[in-house]
Amino acid sequence: MKKVKILLTGGTGFIGSHTAVELIESGYEVEILDNLYNSKIEALDHIAEITGVRPKFYKVDIRDKSVMKQVFAEGEFDAVIHFAGLKAVAESVEKPLEYYEVNIGGTINLLECMQEHSVHKIIFSSSATVYGEPDSPLCVESLPVGRDLANPYGRTKYFIEEILRDVAVSDPKFQVTILRYFNPIGAHASGLLGEDPNDKPNNLMPIVMKVAAGEISELSIYGNDYDTPDGTCIRDYIHVVDLAKGHVAAVEKIGQDEQVQTYNLGTGRGLSVMEIVKAFSKASGKALPHKVVGRRAGDLAALCADPSHAEEKLSWKTKLTIDDAMRDTINYLQKQGAKLK
Ligand code: NAD
Ligand code: UFG
């Protein structure tokens, strides 16, 4: 029987590469399109080493409409998972047009190609950032979105969600699944895939990894005067392998329910920055150098997923723990040749 064929835009990136592995292991055929702006071609070798299958790769920029059309003419895809985009919050404030061009312009190109080639299933990487400053720290999908968004990156995610809803209204054949990720961390248990941004890291775990490897002298904790038990901010950290499996569940269900589906992918449990520091130190057996500095602009005290809708509709929930995520991160660092300080 012919396998269901899925195009992953941004598929050599952190979440895309882990999703490629889980999809291949679940019997799907995967092809990857990426311009390697924030990932490396070696991800393909690592996917092949883990799964025994090297996905076909297109080195293409999603903004390049004519080449994108060729990919779709060749590919005959059954569905697309759209990871490709820019994601550095602070950079989006400095370069809003670039963020709108890549994230929104690129998505419009993609949707036009899908429409022209009768590919009607799309799963989109959205973010908890669309909730803005929610009234409750526990987010359910029915909360209002798009209010009080602190930066252009967040607005691109919100606008793309709206564009996808408009396209679904205009064309009843389109099936849209919006996945709102909380804070993805961790690495593949093999140590072959993990988070390895080409640019200066902005997020907590990539910075923790650089501190542990001695490339940054200490972690700056942004504020310990929040209204949380230990004063540091709380987030919902989800192991990237659990997140990747959430995509497999979404692929399996797309088209079987309402035309547009939105799911939070998170654990439902919040952890503070201080708890992350402690969990990493416990796993590495070494103290992680850190100091408390002032708050970072735009940070919320606490943000956590209510994942019950995904659990009910996708029969998916997270299985891996924070200790698993820290163990896998350290294993990945060591496989990269890092000597933990
Ligand atoms: P990532 O940077 O590792 O992956 C994104 C991939 O997109 C990269 O491989 C990059 O090279 C590629 N890309 C960027 N611009 C492109 C372009 N113009 N054409 C083709 N490819 C391009 O990031 P990730 O953490 O794997 O995130 C994947 C998606 O999930 C992104 O859309 C991101 O906004 C979203 N997301 C991530 C997080 C997170 O914390 N990691 C949270 C919420 C949502
Ligand atoms: N933090 C530090 N020091 C650092 C980096 C981060 O203390 O050097 C703290 C932050 O203040 C925050 C927590 O660690 O309290 C997590 O910060 P991240 O930057 O890792 O993640 P955010 O929750 O700010 O944002 C992330 C993604 C966004 C996404 C959002 C959804 O970067 O793209 O999760 O919740 F939208």
Short mmCIF file of C-alpha atoms and ligand atoms in Angstrom, two decimals:
data_model
loop_
_atom_site.label_atom_id
_atom_site.label_comp_id
_atom_site.label_asym_id
_atom_site.label_seq_id
_atom_site.Cartn_x
_atom_site.Cartn_y
_atom_site.Cartn_z
CA MET A 1 0.00 0.00 0.00
CA LYS A 2 1.25 3.51 -0.85
CA LYS A 3 2.39 5.37 2.24
CA VAL A 4 0.81 8.70 3.22
CA LYS A 5 3.35 11.33 2.12
CA ILE A 6 3.92 14.39 4.27
CA LEU A 7 5.98 17.48 3.48
CA LEU A 8 7.66 19.06 6.51
CA THR A 9 8.63 22.67 5.90
CA GLY A 10 11.37 23.56 8.38
CA GLY A 11 11.90 19.83 8.84
CA THR A 12 15.64 19.97 9.56
CA GLY A 13 14.95 22.27 12.54
CA PHE A 14 14.59 21.32 16.19
CA ILE A 15 10.93 20.28 16.30
CA GLY A 16 10.70 19.29 12.62
CA SER A 17 13.59 16.81 12.77
CA HIS A 18 12.13 15.04 15.82
CA THR A 19 8.73 14.96 14.13
CA ALA A 20 10.29 13.45 10.98
CA VAL A 21 11.64 10.57 13.11
CA GLU A 22 8.29 9.90 14.80
CA LEU A 23 6.38 10.04 11.50
CA ILE A 24 8.80 7.69 9.74
CA GLU A 25 8.65 5.30 12.69
CA SER A 26 4.85 5.42 12.46
CA GLY A 27 4.89 4.38 8.79
CA TYR A 28 4.62 7.73 6.99
CA GLU A 29 6.72 8.88 4.06
CA VAL A 30 8.40 12.17 4.89
CA GLU A 31 9.95 14.81 2.64
CA ILE A 32 11.67 17.89 4.02
CA LEU A 33 11.90 21.43 2.71
CA ASP A 34 14.17 23.92 4.49
CA ASN A 35 16.55 26.73 3.55
CA LEU A 36 18.90 25.73 6.43
CA TYR A 37 18.76 29.25 7.87
CA ASN A 38 18.58 27.87 11.41
CA SER A 39 19.44 24.19 10.97
CA LYS A 40 22.06 21.95 9.46
CA ILE A 41 21.96 19.49 6.59
CA GLU A 42 23.45 16.84 8.94
CA ALA A 43 20.00 16.53 10.54
CA LEU A 44 19.12 14.34 7.55
CA ASP A 45 21.99 11.94 8.31
CA HIS A 46 20.85 11.76 11.92
CA ILE A 47 17.23 11.09 10.96
CA ALA A 48 18.55 8.33 8.65
CA GLU A 49 20.75 6.88 11.40
CA ILE A 50 17.79 6.67 13.79
CA THR A 51 15.12 5.47 11.37
CA GLY A 52 17.02 3.84 8.51
CA VAL A 53 15.29 6.23 6.10
CA ARG A 54 16.81 9.42 4.67
CA PRO A 55 13.97 11.78 3.73
CA LYS A 56 14.08 13.46 0.35
CA PHE A 57 15.29 17.03 0.89
CA TYR A 58 14.55 20.29 -0.92
CA LYS A 59 16.86 23.20 -0.02
CA VAL A 60 14.26 25.86 -0.71
CA ASP A 61 13.18 29.14 0.83
CA ILE A 62 9.43 29.17 1.46
CA ARG A 63 9.36 32.69 0.00
CA ASP A 64 10.55 31.40 -3.38
CA LYS A 65 7.21 30.81 -5.08
CA SER A 66 8.49 29.45 -8.39
CA VAL A 67 10.69 26.79 -6.77
CA MET A 68 7.97 25.97 -4.23
CA LYS A 69 5.62 25.30 -7.16
CA GLN A 70 8.13 22.84 -8.63
CA VAL A 71 8.38 21.04 -5.29
CA PHE A 72 4.61 20.64 -5.18
CA ALA A 73 4.46 19.54 -8.82
CA GLU A 74 7.02 16.82 -8.04
CA GLY A 75 5.93 15.89 -4.53
CA GLU A 76 2.28 14.78 -4.71
CA PHE A 77 1.96 15.32 -0.96
CA ASP A 78 -1.01 14.19 1.09
CA ALA A 79 -0.43 16.76 3.82
CA VAL A 80 1.95 19.49 4.97
CA ILE A 81 3.29 20.21 8.44
CA HIS A 82 4.44 23.82 8.40
CA PHE A 83 7.31 24.41 10.84
CA ALA A 84 9.41 26.80 8.72
CA GLY A 85 9.75 30.31 10.03
CA LEU A 86 11.71 32.72 12.16
CA LYS A 87 11.22 32.46 15.92
CA ALA A 88 13.52 34.82 17.83
CA VAL A 89 11.24 37.10 19.82
CA ALA A 90 13.72 39.96 20.40
CA GLU A 91 14.94 39.90 16.80
CA SER A 92 11.34 40.20 15.61
CA VAL A 93 11.10 43.56 17.41
CA GLU A 94 14.20 44.78 15.55
CA LYS A 95 13.28 43.29 12.16
CA PRO A 96 9.48 43.14 11.99
CA LEU A 97 9.32 43.23 8.18
CA GLU A 98 11.61 40.22 7.89
CA TYR A 99 9.36 38.32 10.30
CA TYR A 100 6.21 39.29 8.41
CA GLU A 101 7.86 38.44 5.08
CA VAL A 102 9.16 35.00 6.09
CA ASN A 103 6.42 33.85 8.43
CA ILE A 104 3.36 35.38 6.78
CA GLY A 105 4.58 35.81 3.19
CA GLY A 106 6.07 32.31 3.26
CA THR A 107 2.84 30.81 4.60
CA ILE A 108 0.79 32.54 1.88
CA ASN A 109 3.13 31.12 -0.79
CA LEU A 110 2.81 27.69 0.76
CA LEU A 111 -0.99 27.87 0.87
CA GLU A 112 -1.15 29.02 -2.77
CA CYS A 113 1.03 26.08 -3.84
CA MET A 114 -1.11 23.70 -1.79
CA GLN A 115 -4.26 25.05 -3.40
CA GLU A 116 -2.82 24.83 -6.93
CA HIS A 117 -1.77 21.22 -6.36
CA SER A 118 -4.86 20.09 -4.43
CA VAL A 119 -3.04 19.45 -1.17
CA HIS A 120 -5.64 20.36 1.42
CA LYS A 121 -4.33 19.19 4.78
CA ILE A 122 -2.10 21.52 6.79
CA ILE A 123 -0.82 21.30 10.35
CA PHE A 124 0.65 24.56 11.59
CA SER A 125 3.24 25.27 14.31
CA SER A 126 1.60 27.97 16.37
CA SER A 127 2.58 29.05 19.83
CA ALA A 128 1.25 29.73 23.29
CA THR A 129 2.37 33.28 22.58
CA VAL A 130 -0.99 33.88 20.80
CA TYR A 131 -2.70 33.95 24.22
CA GLY A 132 -0.93 37.26 24.94
CA GLU A 133 -1.48 38.06 28.61
CA PRO A 134 -4.26 35.61 29.51
CA ASP A 135 -6.47 36.26 32.53
CA SER A 136 -5.59 32.81 33.83
CA PRO A 137 -2.10 31.22 33.72
CA LEU A 138 -3.72 27.92 32.62
CA CYS A 139 -4.59 28.31 28.93
CA VAL A 140 -7.51 26.56 27.27
CA GLU A 141 -7.97 26.83 23.52
CA SER A 142 -11.21 28.80 23.93
CA LEU A 143 -9.42 31.75 25.58
CA PRO A 144 -9.30 34.87 23.44
CA VAL A 145 -6.17 35.12 21.29
CA GLY A 146 -4.40 38.02 19.61
CA ARG A 147 -4.81 40.48 22.51
CA ASP A 148 -1.82 42.22 24.14
CA LEU A 149 0.70 40.46 21.92
CA ALA A 150 4.09 41.73 22.98
CA ASN A 151 6.06 41.38 19.74
CA PRO A 152 5.87 40.91 15.95
CA TYR A 153 6.80 37.20 16.23
CA GLY A 154 3.67 36.58 18.31
CA ARG A 155 1.59 38.60 15.88
CA THR A 156 2.82 36.51 12.93
CA LYS A 157 1.59 33.36 14.68
CA TYR A 158 -1.78 34.96 15.44
CA PHE A 159 -2.17 36.36 11.91
CA ILE A 160 -1.28 33.00 10.35
CA GLU A 161 -3.91 31.28 12.50
CA GLU A 162 -6.44 33.80 11.16
CA ILE A 163 -5.26 33.35 7.55
CA LEU A 164 -5.69 29.59 7.90
CA ARG A 165 -9.24 30.06 9.22
CA ASP A 166 -10.05 32.37 6.28
CA VAL A 167 -8.67 29.87 3.77
CA ALA A 168 -10.75 27.12 5.37
CA VAL A 169 -13.89 29.26 5.03
CA SER A 170 -13.10 30.03 1.38
CA ASP A 171 -12.40 26.41 0.45
CA PRO A 172 -14.29 23.65 2.28
CA LYS A 173 -11.74 21.08 1.09
CA PHE A 174 -9.05 22.58 3.35
CA GLN A 175 -8.44 20.78 6.66
CA VAL A 176 -6.47 22.83 9.17
CA THR A 177 -4.90 21.78 12.47
CA ILE A 178 -3.33 24.51 14.58
CA LEU A 179 -0.93 23.27 17.26
CA ARG A 180 -0.06 25.76 19.98
CA TYR A 181 3.24 24.64 21.47
CA PHE A 182 4.28 25.64 24.95
CA ASN A 183 8.03 25.41 25.76
CA PRO A 184 9.72 22.58 23.84
CA ILE A 185 12.95 21.25 25.38
CA GLY A 186 15.01 18.05 25.42
CA ALA A 187 16.52 15.96 22.67
CA HIS A 188 16.17 12.57 21.02
CA ALA A 189 17.22 9.73 23.33
CA SER A 190 19.85 8.65 20.77
CA GLY A 191 21.69 11.94 21.31
CA LEU A 192 21.70 12.46 17.54
CA LEU A 193 19.06 15.20 17.38
CA GLY A 194 18.58 18.17 19.65
CA GLU A 195 18.37 21.92 19.74
CA ASP A 196 21.32 23.46 17.95
CA PRO A 197 20.44 26.95 16.75
CA ASN A 198 22.77 28.57 14.20
CA ASP A 199 22.30 31.95 15.88
CA LYS A 200 22.89 33.22 19.39
CA PRO A 201 20.39 31.36 21.61
CA ASN A 202 17.52 33.29 23.23
CA ASN A 203 15.58 30.59 25.01
CA LEU A 204 16.28 29.19 28.45
CA MET A 205 17.42 25.63 27.63
CA PRO A 206 19.83 26.48 24.78
CA ILE A 207 21.43 29.03 27.12
CA VAL A 208 21.57 26.49 29.98
CA MET A 209 23.32 24.11 27.53
CA LYS A 210 25.92 26.74 26.63
CA VAL A 211 26.55 27.50 30.30
CA ALA A 212 27.00 23.79 31.02
CA ALA A 213 29.43 23.50 28.10
CA GLY A 214 31.42 26.48 29.36
CA GLU A 215 30.61 28.68 26.35
CA ILE A 216 28.67 31.16 28.51
CA SER A 217 29.97 31.84 32.02
CA GLU A 218 26.63 31.84 33.85
CA LEU A 219 22.89 31.82 33.35
CA SER A 220 21.14 35.12 34.00
CA ILE A 221 17.79 34.39 35.63
CA TYR A 222 15.43 37.14 34.58
CA GLY A 223 13.84 38.15 37.87
CA ASN A 224 13.01 36.41 41.15
CA ASP A 225 10.35 38.85 42.30
CA TYR A 226 7.39 37.39 40.40
CA ASP A 227 4.26 36.26 42.18
CA THR A 228 5.25 32.56 42.02
CA PRO A 229 6.36 30.20 44.82
CA ASP A 230 10.10 30.83 44.32
CA GLY A 231 9.75 34.20 42.57
CA THR A 232 11.01 32.99 39.17
CA CYS A 233 8.76 32.61 36.10
CA ILE A 234 6.80 29.44 35.47
CA ARG A 235 6.43 27.78 32.05
CA ASP A 236 5.13 24.49 30.68
CA TYR A 237 8.23 22.66 29.40
CA ILE A 238 7.37 19.83 27.01
CA HIS A 239 9.85 17.16 25.87
CA VAL A 240 10.36 17.54 22.12
CA VAL A 241 9.76 13.81 21.55
CA ASP A 242 6.34 14.06 23.23
CA LEU A 243 5.68 17.13 21.09
CA ALA A 244 6.73 15.25 17.94
CA LYS A 245 4.34 12.41 18.82
CA GLY A 246 1.60 15.05 19.15
CA HIS A 247 2.13 15.80 15.45
CA VAL A 248 1.71 12.12 14.56
CA ALA A 249 -1.57 12.11 16.51
CA ALA A 250 -2.66 15.28 14.68
CA VAL A 251 -1.82 13.75 11.27
CA GLU A 252 -3.85 10.68 12.16
CA LYS A 253 -6.91 12.76 13.09
CA ILE A 254 -6.83 15.56 10.52
CA GLY A 255 -9.94 15.55 8.36
CA GLN A 256 -11.94 13.35 10.73
CA ASP A 257 -13.46 16.15 12.77
CA GLU A 258 -14.31 19.82 12.28
CA GLN A 259 -12.52 21.56 9.42
CA VAL A 260 -10.31 23.68 11.70
CA GLN A 261 -8.93 22.20 14.90
CA THR A 262 -6.80 23.93 17.52
CA TYR A 263 -4.84 22.09 20.19
CA ASN A 264 -2.52 23.11 22.99
CA LEU A 265 0.50 20.83 23.16
CA GLY A 266 1.92 21.02 26.66
CA THR A 267 2.17 18.96 29.82
CA GLY A 268 -0.28 20.90 31.97
CA ARG A 269 2.39 21.25 34.66
CA GLY A 270 4.39 24.41 35.21
CA LEU A 271 7.99 24.59 36.36
CA SER A 272 9.93 27.64 37.49
CA VAL A 273 13.27 28.78 36.07
CA MET A 274 14.83 27.83 39.41
CA GLU A 275 13.33 24.33 39.18
CA ILE A 276 14.83 23.97 35.69
CA VAL A 277 18.25 24.96 37.03
CA LYS A 278 17.91 22.39 39.83
CA ALA A 279 16.71 19.63 37.47
CA PHE A 280 19.62 20.26 35.11
CA SER A 281 22.15 20.25 37.98
CA LYS A 282 20.66 17.02 39.35
CA ALA A 283 20.99 15.33 35.95
CA SER A 284 24.53 16.59 35.24
CA GLY A 285 25.78 16.15 38.80
CA LYS A 286 27.29 19.65 38.60
CA ALA A 287 26.10 23.00 39.87
CA LEU A 288 24.93 25.25 37.05
CA PRO A 289 26.44 28.75 37.50
CA HIS A 290 23.64 31.32 37.66
CA LYS A 291 22.79 34.76 38.96
CA VAL A 292 19.53 36.65 39.29
CA VAL A 293 19.25 39.79 37.16
CA GLY A 294 16.36 42.14 36.38
CA ARG A 295 13.16 41.04 34.66
CA ARG A 296 13.12 40.61 30.87
CA ALA A 297 10.61 42.89 29.14
CA GLY A 298 7.43 41.11 28.08
CA ASP A 299 7.80 38.02 30.31
CA LEU A 300 4.67 36.71 32.04
CA ALA A 301 4.89 35.35 35.59
CA ALA A 302 3.32 32.03 34.63
CA LEU A 303 1.98 30.31 31.52
CA CYS A 304 0.84 26.73 31.32
CA ALA A 305 -1.22 24.59 28.93
CA ASP A 306 -4.50 22.96 29.66
CA PRO A 307 -3.85 19.96 27.37
CA SER A 308 -7.15 18.18 28.03
CA HIS A 309 -8.62 18.96 24.58
CA ALA A 310 -5.63 17.31 22.84
CA GLU A 311 -5.87 14.38 25.23
CA GLU A 312 -9.56 13.89 24.50
CA LYS A 313 -9.56 14.43 20.73
CA LEU A 314 -6.09 13.22 19.72
CA SER A 315 -5.72 10.50 22.36
CA TRP A 316 -2.34 12.07 23.05
CA LYS A 317 -0.68 13.18 26.23
CA THR A 318 2.87 13.72 27.35
CA LYS A 319 4.71 10.77 28.87
CA LEU A 320 8.24 12.05 29.41
CA THR A 321 9.31 13.89 32.56
CA ILE A 322 11.53 16.88 33.19
CA ASP A 323 14.24 14.45 34.35
CA ASP A 324 13.97 12.64 30.99
CA ALA A 325 14.34 15.97 29.18
CA MET A 326 17.43 16.92 31.20
CA ARG A 327 19.03 13.46 30.77
CA ASP A 328 18.45 13.58 27.00
CA THR A 329 19.75 17.15 26.74
CA ILE A 330 22.96 16.20 28.56
CA ASN A 331 23.37 13.07 26.44
CA TYR A 332 22.95 15.21 23.30
CA LEU A 333 25.52 17.76 24.56
CA GLN A 334 28.01 15.00 25.30
CA LYS A 335 27.46 13.38 21.88
CA GLN A 336 28.25 16.81 20.39
CA GLY A 337 31.59 16.63 22.16
CA ALA A 338 30.83 19.09 24.96
CA LYS A 339 32.75 18.64 28.21
CA LEU A 340 30.40 19.63 31.01
CA LYS A 341 31.89 22.23 33.34
P1 NAD B 1 13.93 25.92 14.22
O1 NAD B 1 14.49 27.27 13.92
O2 NAD B 1 14.83 24.88 14.75
O3 NAD B 1 13.19 25.34 12.91
C1 NAD B 1 12.62 26.18 11.94
C2 NAD B 1 13.20 25.76 10.60
O4 NAD B 1 12.68 26.63 9.59
C3 NAD B 1 14.72 25.88 10.54
O5 NAD B 1 15.28 24.65 10.13
C4 NAD B 1 14.97 26.98 9.54
O6 NAD B 1 16.17 26.78 8.79
C5 NAD B 1 13.73 26.91 8.67
N1 NAD B 1 13.43 28.16 7.99
C6 NAD B 1 13.46 29.42 8.49
N2 NAD B 1 13.16 30.30 7.53
C7 NAD B 1 12.90 29.58 6.40
C8 NAD B 1 12.54 29.92 5.07
N3 NAD B 1 12.38 31.20 4.71
N4 NAD B 1 12.37 28.94 4.17
C9 NAD B 1 12.56 27.64 4.52
N5 NAD B 1 12.91 27.26 5.75
C10 NAD B 1 13.08 28.21 6.69
O7 NAD B 1 12.69 26.16 15.19
P2 NAD B 1 11.80 25.12 15.98
O8 NAD B 1 12.02 25.37 17.42
O9 NAD B 1 11.97 23.76 15.43
O10 NAD B 1 10.36 25.70 15.63
C11 NAD B 1 9.56 25.17 14.59
C12 NAD B 1 8.28 25.98 14.52
O11 NAD B 1 7.63 25.94 15.78
C13 NAD B 1 8.49 27.45 14.21
O12 NAD B 1 7.46 27.89 13.35
C14 NAD B 1 8.36 28.12 15.56
O13 NAD B 1 7.92 29.46 15.46
C15 NAD B 1 7.32 27.24 16.22
N6 NAD B 1 7.38 27.29 17.69
C16 NAD B 1 8.56 27.00 18.32
C17 NAD B 1 8.63 27.10 19.71
C18 NAD B 1 9.93 26.84 20.43
O14 NAD B 1 10.06 27.30 21.57
N7 NAD B 1 10.89 26.13 19.84
C19 NAD B 1 7.49 27.45 20.45
C20 NAD B 1 6.30 27.70 19.77
C21 NAD B 1 6.26 27.62 18.38
N1 UFG B 2 14.90 32.89 31.03
C1 UFG B 2 15.88 33.26 31.92
N2 UFG B 2 17.14 33.44 31.45
C2 UFG B 2 17.48 33.27 30.13
C3 UFG B 2 16.45 32.89 29.22
C4 UFG B 2 15.16 32.70 29.72
O1 UFG B 2 15.64 33.44 33.12
O2 UFG B 2 18.64 33.48 29.77
C5 UFG B 2 13.54 32.67 31.55
C6 UFG B 2 12.54 33.61 30.93
O3 UFG B 2 12.48 34.82 31.65
C7 UFG B 2 11.25 32.80 31.04
C8 UFG B 2 11.74 31.34 30.93
O4 UFG B 2 13.13 31.38 31.19
O5 UFG B 2 10.70 32.98 32.30
C9 UFG B 2 11.50 30.75 29.57
O6 UFG B 2 12.03 31.63 28.59
P1 UFG B 2 12.17 31.22 27.07
O7 UFG B 2 12.76 32.38 26.34
O8 UFG B 2 12.86 29.92 26.95
O9 UFG B 2 10.68 30.96 26.63
P2 UFG B 2 9.40 31.92 26.62
O10 UFG B 2 8.39 31.28 27.51
O11 UFG B 2 9.75 33.31 26.88
O12 UFG B 2 8.97 31.83 25.10
C10 UFG B 2 8.89 30.57 24.45
C11 UFG B 2 9.26 30.73 22.97
C12 UFG B 2 8.23 31.52 22.26
C13 UFG B 2 6.88 30.96 22.51
C14 UFG B 2 6.61 30.85 23.98
C15 UFG B 2 5.31 30.16 24.23
O13 UFG B 2 10.49 31.39 22.84
O14 UFG B 2 8.47 31.42 20.88
O15 UFG B 2 7.63 30.06 24.58
O16 UFG B 2 5.10 30.04 25.59
F1 UFG B 2 5.97 31.76 21.97
#
